[in-house]
Amino acid sequence: MYDIAVIGAGIVGCSIARALSKYQLKTVLIEKEPDIANCTTKANSAIIHAGYDAKPGSLKAKLNVLGNSEFDEICRNLDVPFKRTGSLVVALKDDEVATIHNLFDQGQKNEVPGMEILRQSELRRIEPNISDDALVALYAPTCGIIGPWELAVAMAENAVDNGVEIMLNAQVKNIMKIGNRYVLSVNERKIYAKYVINCAGLNADEINNMVAFPKFHIMPRRGEYNIMDKSIGKLVNTVVFQCPSKLGKGVLVSPTVHGNLLIGPNSEDINEKDNFETTKEGLRYIIETAARSVKKLPTGSVITAFTGLRARCEGDDFVIEEASDAKGFINVAGIESPGLTAAPAIADYVLGILKEMQVEMAEKSDYEEKRRPVIRFNELTNAGKQRLIEQDSRYGKIICRCETVTEGEIVDAIHRNVGARTLDSVKRRVRPGSGRCQGGFCSPRVMEILARELGLDISKVVKDHPESYILTAQTKETNMFDLNDVNFIARECVTNASRI
Amino acid sequence: MQAEYDVVVIGAGPAGLAAAIEAKKNGVERVLLVDRDRELGGILQQCIHNGFGLHLFKEELTGPEYAERFINELKELHIEYKLETMVIDLSKDKVITMVNSKDGLLTIKAKAIVLAMGCRERTRGALNIPGTRPSGIFTAGTAQRFVNMEGYMVGKRAVILGSGDIGLIMARRLTLEGAKVLAVVELLPYSSGLTRNIVQCLEDFEIPLYLSHTITRIKGKHRLEGVYIAGVDGNRQPLEGTEVYIECDTLLLSVGLIPENELSKAANIELDTATNGPIVSESMETSIDGIFACGNVVHVHDLADYVTLEAQRAGVSAAEYVKGLLWKKRTDICIRAGQGVRYVVPHFVNVDNLKDTLELFMRVDDVYKDKNLLIKLDDEILTTMKKKRLVPGEIEHIEINAKMLKEKSVSVLTVEVQKEGA
């Protein structure tokens, strides 16, 4: 019997689980995917927004600005790369100038610190490559860039260090309230919990409807992106937005915290919650639109494309409240942008709701707010590199040549307490395969390390989902790969993750 | 740890092996060869098909056999080499920073350096093909490594995008391993692979080649389920209404190779935008004195034999440089790619360094039939070569008698495809 079951290990679920781990509560974090941060958290703009976009008075506005202010400390404690680059919203046409002033006013109401309206010369000093059409811009110094999945992984690791249990590949199929507790059917198991926090992102409405009256409806909104080569990663210094429209903040051009350039997203309402396709039209649109923000966008520098789905719901604000017809069941739904930024503040807000509900919350005496730091070989000095290799020779073996990732880092990612089990989960943690060759050289080596460290045959190593097998049979053999074996790994992931 | 060497060769594929051997044979003592992989030979080790060595040894060897000849010679010459060693920095004053498990971080000062890092494959991302991101999409070279070196198949029903040589060879390889290769799809109206590979790898196995076609969409939630292919117009844009769905679990990409010049860029070596490799002299010297380059890091070759020839020249030059016998870089002749020619290597010539011949490697920019290839010195035609067929997929190797150049005081040598009626 758990005190609290958190459904969904995206950035919101992980942030809440971490906040709960400060208290003497038995908490479980349940995730249907094979890794945490495997849906909306892994595919978005990776921006910590300043907070001038949301309507004053809304939860979005409040939690955005609050959340933003927490990032320096969180990222220091969790050893997550984060950079406050500042952002610009640029007016490219005369009629957009008024929008800039409106955003400034809105930002002031939302209590966004340090904003300025920049004229031509200041704008060009900050962004020498900004489009010649740029007239005026809103500058917000508190905007930042981050690796969202790394933050979620770090929060999950920290939560586990402080006693939270994580179940991966664990789909909640039904929820029932029996007496004063909830019974969750997870895969073939029953999980009992006094309270349930629904952070199921795109599936939050379905989870709600298992136990409460259908109150909201999640409408996926697709956004497509391109990642560009590090050689043009310094094209812009800040996050450059165009003026927002009804469909969102528009197409941005941004450096990433890892040194690439990110462009996107478009914005398209779709019906399917599992449609992660990029489209010809969408990719063309983001490239054409992004090219208007800057002088020269080298479109030949694209290294990959991806699609993210925003978990939007009607009403245009976050839904964070106890379901009126299901006591002890808290919905945290409709967390679209600025959800990543707001995540720490959302967690605090949820703690407030729990306290209001008279949940007994005694603080742990041994709570550890820091996570064991991650070694990033590439960022060390030469002397540091030398010392590290002397201590552990696996740091002298470079596996990913594009991103300079060593065997030591990959092995660590596999053996941390929310360890990587798949090719993509290694990539998200320590970046082999994120570079310009996109894993061409290193993926066989990473698979080999995964197989060795997990005691699997290399053919059992999958890309991401249990069915995303990479290799089939051994050469000159006729027995084809059996899918049951893949499901075996899926189960392994669950047991390994929950064992810790 | 700091060490000094006369010549350090970076990369132990066909280029690096030949360069290290020639440097040593030409009287340089302290030669070091480094490679990031586990074994010497580079990509040759995964090329288990034959066809290597036809020009050099007049024999048909497999990739590993071809590599073995050089590896044996390297060992007989007692040339020092380091494997699983990654060069992480190269400075213009020829200090190399490298790491491996045994030595840790090494800083080496070299009198001369030969860059032989080879190339990498273009990926799906570079083409920006829309659709989902399932497993089952490989660059042809990665698939080749899995099949030939790791001993695992990558799928059962495959489509190959791009008719580059590795793609063609993998079409045959997968077929021999029991997979069904459903189509090879090529954007251009001609194949970018060697003719012999089209015949031996596709035609002999009745694998269809769709020219002027491309993949427009990738489908599959977890593993690849299929691809949409469509014909393209003259601007290489998909034609409406020609889209066809092919069910497959594997997509191989053989859509071009890119010289690996991250280190060259770190050292501020000047690059050619046509080849994406360093600008080099007749001696394969780059824009930095004493740094030489050869093989696929300079321009993508189609035959390993030519890589070897070019690398031997780089190795000899590096040795001469160390011994003070190489004349300084000087542009007596600037070499230009003229009409119909995509690039020519080398880019400039100091005639004093030429021995008997000036060797040029070049590619045309389109398919030409029954045309003359002209070598012009300034405005004067020096040589006319009748060519039945010129294709971008095949490098032309031209030798010019050095005497013809030394006698004349010239400034620009142009290689061009003769215009119609000229």
PDB file of N, CA and C in Angstrom, chain B residues 228-274:
ATOM      1  N   TYR B 228       7.079   5.406 -48.266  1.00  0.00           N
ATOM      2  CA  TYR B 228       6.413   5.874 -49.482  1.00  0.00           C
ATOM      3  C   TYR B 228       7.492   6.354 -50.434  1.00  0.00           C
ATOM      4  N   ILE B 229       7.443   5.895 -51.691  1.00  0.00           N
ATOM      5  CA  ILE B 229       8.387   6.415 -52.668  1.00  0.00           C
ATOM      6  C   ILE B 229       7.614   7.142 -53.772  1.00  0.00           C
ATOM      7  N   ALA B 230       8.274   8.120 -54.364  1.00  0.00           N
ATOM      8  CA  ALA B 230       7.619   8.885 -55.429  1.00  0.00           C
ATOM      9  C   ALA B 230       8.649   9.283 -56.467  1.00  0.00           C
ATOM     10  N   GLY B 231       8.186   9.471 -57.687  1.00  0.00           N
ATOM     11  CA  GLY B 231       9.054   9.985 -58.737  1.00  0.00           C
ATOM     12  C   GLY B 231       9.332  11.463 -58.491  1.00  0.00           C
ATOM     13  N   VAL B 232      10.436  11.960 -59.041  1.00  0.00           N
ATOM     14  CA  VAL B 232      10.744  13.380 -58.862  1.00  0.00           C
ATOM     15  C   VAL B 232      10.855  14.081 -60.220  1.00  0.00           C
ATOM     16  N   ASP B 233      10.629  15.392 -60.190  1.00  0.00           N
ATOM     17  CA  ASP B 233      10.742  16.189 -61.413  1.00  0.00           C
ATOM     18  C   ASP B 233      12.186  16.660 -61.609  1.00  0.00           C
ATOM     19  N   GLY B 234      12.385  17.515 -62.581  1.00  0.00           N
ATOM     20  CA  GLY B 234      13.718  18.006 -62.896  1.00  0.00           C
ATOM     21  C   GLY B 234      14.389  18.744 -61.753  1.00  0.00           C
ATOM     22  N   ASN B 235      13.583  19.311 -60.854  1.00  0.00           N
ATOM     23  CA  ASN B 235      14.148  20.001 -59.690  1.00  0.00           C
ATOM     24  C   ASN B 235      14.247  19.090 -58.480  1.00  0.00           C
ATOM     25  N   ARG B 236      14.119  17.810 -58.735  1.00  0.00           N
ATOM     26  CA  ARG B 236      14.224  16.781 -57.691  1.00  0.00           C
ATOM     27  C   ARG B 236      13.116  16.894 -56.651  1.00  0.00           C
ATOM     28  N   GLN B 237      11.989  17.466 -57.042  1.00  0.00           N
ATOM     29  CA  GLN B 237      10.845  17.556 -56.134  1.00  0.00           C
ATOM     30  C   GLN B 237       9.863  16.434 -56.455  1.00  0.00           C
ATOM     31  N   PRO B 238       9.273  15.805 -55.417  1.00  0.00           N
ATOM     32  CA  PRO B 238       8.342  14.699 -55.644  1.00  0.00           C
ATOM     33  C   PRO B 238       7.178  15.110 -56.552  1.00  0.00           C
ATOM     34  N   LEU B 239       6.801  14.222 -57.465  1.00  0.00           N
ATOM     35  CA  LEU B 239       5.690  14.485 -58.385  1.00  0.00           C
ATOM     36  C   LEU B 239       4.393  14.017 -57.744  1.00  0.00           C
ATOM     37  N   GLU B 240       3.415  14.911 -57.746  1.00  0.00           N
ATOM     38  CA  GLU B 240       2.090  14.582 -57.195  1.00  0.00           C
ATOM     39  C   GLU B 240       1.548  13.316 -57.854  1.00  0.00           C
ATOM     40  N   GLY B 241       0.916  12.502 -57.057  1.00  0.00           N
ATOM     41  CA  GLY B 241       0.200  11.358 -57.624  1.00  0.00           C
ATOM     42  C   GLY B 241       1.070  10.167 -57.990  1.00  0.00           C
ATOM     43  N   THR B 242       2.383  10.259 -57.732  1.00  0.00           N
ATOM     44  CA  THR B 242       3.232   9.115 -58.097  1.00  0.00           C
ATOM     45  C   THR B 242       3.616   8.287 -56.876  1.00  0.00           C
ATOM     46  N   GLU B 243       3.075   8.687 -55.699  1.00  0.00           N
ATOM     47  CA  GLU B 243       3.498   8.031 -54.469  1.00  0.00           C
ATOM     48  C   GLU B 243       3.029   6.576 -54.405  1.00  0.00           C
ATOM     49  N   VAL B 244       3.950   5.700 -54.024  1.00  0.00           N
ATOM     50  CA  VAL B 244       3.641   4.276 -53.864  1.00  0.00           C
ATOM     51  C   VAL B 244       4.150   3.842 -52.495  1.00  0.00           C
ATOM     52  N   TYR B 245       3.375   2.992 -51.816  1.00  0.00           N
ATOM     53  CA  TYR B 245       3.791   2.511 -50.503  1.00  0.00           C
ATOM     54  C   TYR B 245       4.491   1.173 -50.633  1.00  0.00           C
ATOM     55  N   ILE B 246       5.618   1.036 -49.993  1.00  0.00           N
ATOM     56  CA  ILE B 246       6.317  -0.254 -49.970  1.00  0.00           C
ATOM     57  C   ILE B 246       6.429  -0.713 -48.521  1.00  0.00           C
ATOM     58  N   GLU B 247       5.895  -1.895 -48.255  1.00  0.00           N
ATOM     59  CA  GLU B 247       5.976  -2.418 -46.906  1.00  0.00           C
ATOM     60  C   GLU B 247       7.373  -3.002 -46.684  1.00  0.00           C
ATOM     61  N   CYS B 248       8.039  -2.556 -45.661  1.00  0.00           N
ATOM     62  CA  CYS B 248       9.388  -3.062 -45.387  1.00  0.00           C
ATOM     63  C   CYS B 248       9.711  -2.831 -43.922  1.00  0.00           C
ATOM     64  N   ASP B 249      10.683  -3.574 -43.413  1.00  0.00           N
ATOM     65  CA  ASP B 249      11.068  -3.376 -42.011  1.00  0.00           C
ATOM     66  C   ASP B 249      12.443  -2.736 -41.882  1.00  0.00           C
ATOM     67  N   THR B 250      13.069  -2.496 -43.023  1.00  0.00           N
ATOM     68  CA  THR B 250      14.433  -1.970 -42.993  1.00  0.00           C
ATOM     69  C   THR B 250      14.628  -0.949 -44.103  1.00  0.00           C
ATOM     70  N   LEU B 251      15.282   0.147 -43.747  1.00  0.00           N
ATOM     71  CA  LEU B 251      15.641   1.150 -44.754  1.00  0.00           C
ATOM     72  C   LEU B 251      17.131   1.432 -44.596  1.00  0.00           C
ATOM     73  N   LEU B 252      17.862   1.237 -45.676  1.00  0.00           N
ATOM     74  CA  LEU B 252      19.280   1.592 -45.655  1.00  0.00           C
ATOM     75  C   LEU B 252      19.472   2.882 -46.439  1.00  0.00           C
ATOM     76  N   LEU B 253      20.326   3.732 -45.920  1.00  0.00           N
ATOM     77  CA  LEU B 253      20.603   4.996 -46.590  1.00  0.00           C
ATOM     78  C   LEU B 253      22.020   4.987 -47.131  1.00  0.00           C
ATOM     79  N   SER B 254      22.126   5.207 -48.413  1.00  0.00           N
ATOM     80  CA  SER B 254      23.442   5.311 -49.034  1.00  0.00           C
ATOM     81  C   SER B 254      23.406   6.607 -49.833  1.00  0.00           C
ATOM     82  N   VAL B 255      23.384   7.705 -49.098  1.00  0.00           N
ATOM     83  CA  VAL B 255      23.062   8.995 -49.712  1.00  0.00           C
ATOM     84  C   VAL B 255      24.217   9.975 -49.647  1.00  0.00           C
ATOM     85  N   GLY B 256      25.413   9.433 -49.611  1.00  0.00           N
ATOM     86  CA  GLY B 256      26.563  10.328 -49.694  1.00  0.00           C
ATOM     87  C   GLY B 256      27.470  10.231 -48.490  1.00  0.00           C
ATOM     88  N   LEU B 257      28.705  10.599 -48.744  1.00  0.00           N
ATOM     89  CA  LEU B 257      29.731  10.543 -47.713  1.00  0.00           C
ATOM     90  C   LEU B 257      30.281  11.949 -47.526  1.00  0.00           C
ATOM     91  N   ILE B 258      30.624  12.254 -46.280  1.00  0.00           N
ATOM     92  CA  ILE B 258      31.128  13.588 -45.957  1.00  0.00           C
ATOM     93  C   ILE B 258      32.502  13.441 -45.306  1.00  0.00           C
ATOM     94  N   PRO B 259      33.543  14.038 -45.896  1.00  0.00           N
ATOM     95  CA  PRO B 259      34.862  13.977 -45.264  1.00  0.00           C
ATOM     96  C   PRO B 259      34.788  14.440 -43.807  1.00  0.00           C
ATOM     97  N   GLU B 260      35.499  13.740 -42.936  1.00  0.00           N
ATOM     98  CA  GLU B 260      35.465  14.039 -41.495  1.00  0.00           C
ATOM     99  C   GLU B 260      36.524  15.079 -41.154  1.00  0.00           C
ATOM    100  N   ASN B 261      36.143  16.333 -41.217  1.00  0.00           N
ATOM    101  CA  ASN B 261      37.141  17.383 -41.060  1.00  0.00           C
ATOM    102  C   ASN B 261      37.010  18.209 -39.793  1.00  0.00           C
ATOM    103  N   GLU B 262      36.456  17.604 -38.747  1.00  0.00           N
ATOM    104  CA  GLU B 262      36.332  18.335 -37.482  1.00  0.00           C
ATOM    105  C   GLU B 262      37.718  18.763 -36.970  1.00  0.00           C
ATOM    106  N   LEU B 263      38.698  17.853 -37.078  1.00  0.00           N
ATOM    107  CA  LEU B 263      40.048  18.190 -36.605  1.00  0.00           C
ATOM    108  C   LEU B 263      40.693  19.234 -37.512  1.00  0.00           C
ATOM    109  N   SER B 264      40.466  19.100 -38.813  1.00  0.00           N
ATOM    110  CA  SER B 264      41.028  20.079 -39.739  1.00  0.00           C
ATOM    111  C   SER B 264      40.497  21.463 -39.405  1.00  0.00           C
ATOM    112  N   LYS B 265      39.198  21.508 -39.069  1.00  0.00           N
ATOM    113  CA  LYS B 265      38.600  22.802 -38.714  1.00  0.00           C
ATOM    114  C   LYS B 265      39.209  23.325 -37.411  1.00  0.00           C
ATOM    115  N   ALA B 266      39.450  22.409 -36.463  1.00  0.00           N
ATOM    116  CA  ALA B 266      40.039  22.820 -35.179  1.00  0.00           C
ATOM    117  C   ALA B 266      41.394  23.484 -35.414  1.00  0.00           C
ATOM    118  N   ALA B 267      42.123  23.013 -36.428  1.00  0.00           N
ATOM    119  CA  ALA B 267      43.454  23.568 -36.703  1.00  0.00           C
ATOM    120  C   ALA B 267      43.390  24.728 -37.704  1.00  0.00           C
ATOM    121  N   ASN B 268      42.169  25.124 -38.077  1.00  0.00           N
ATOM    122  CA  ASN B 268      41.990  26.207 -39.053  1.00  0.00           C
ATOM    123  C   ASN B 268      42.565  25.927 -40.423  1.00  0.00           C
ATOM    124  N   ILE B 269      42.480  24.678 -40.839  1.00  0.00           N
ATOM    125  CA  ILE B 269      42.943  24.307 -42.179  1.00  0.00           C
ATOM    126  C   ILE B 269      41.881  24.743 -43.184  1.00  0.00           C
ATOM    127  N   GLU B 270      42.344  25.298 -44.292  1.00  0.00           N
ATOM    128  CA  GLU B 270      41.404  25.797 -45.303  1.00  0.00           C
ATOM    129  C   GLU B 270      40.722  24.635 -46.034  1.00  0.00           C
ATOM    130  N   LEU B 271      39.388  24.715 -46.159  1.00  0.00           N
ATOM    131  CA  LEU B 271      38.655  23.637 -46.814  1.00  0.00           C
ATOM    132  C   LEU B 271      38.067  24.097 -48.149  1.00  0.00           C
ATOM    133  N   ASP B 272      37.866  23.135 -49.041  1.00  0.00           N
ATOM    134  CA  ASP B 272      37.253  23.390 -50.348  1.00  0.00           C
ATOM    135  C   ASP B 272      35.754  23.099 -50.229  1.00  0.00           C
ATOM    136  N   THR B 273      34.908  24.033 -50.646  1.00  0.00           N
ATOM    137  CA  THR B 273      33.465  23.821 -50.479  1.00  0.00           C
ATOM    138  C   THR B 273      32.925  22.743 -51.417  1.00  0.00           C
ATOM    139  N   ALA B 274      33.648  22.438 -52.492  1.00  0.00           N
ATOM    140  CA  ALA B 274      33.172  21.402 -53.411  1.00  0.00           C
ATOM    141  C   ALA B 274      33.457  20.005 -52.864  1.00  0.00           C
TER     142      ALA B 274
END
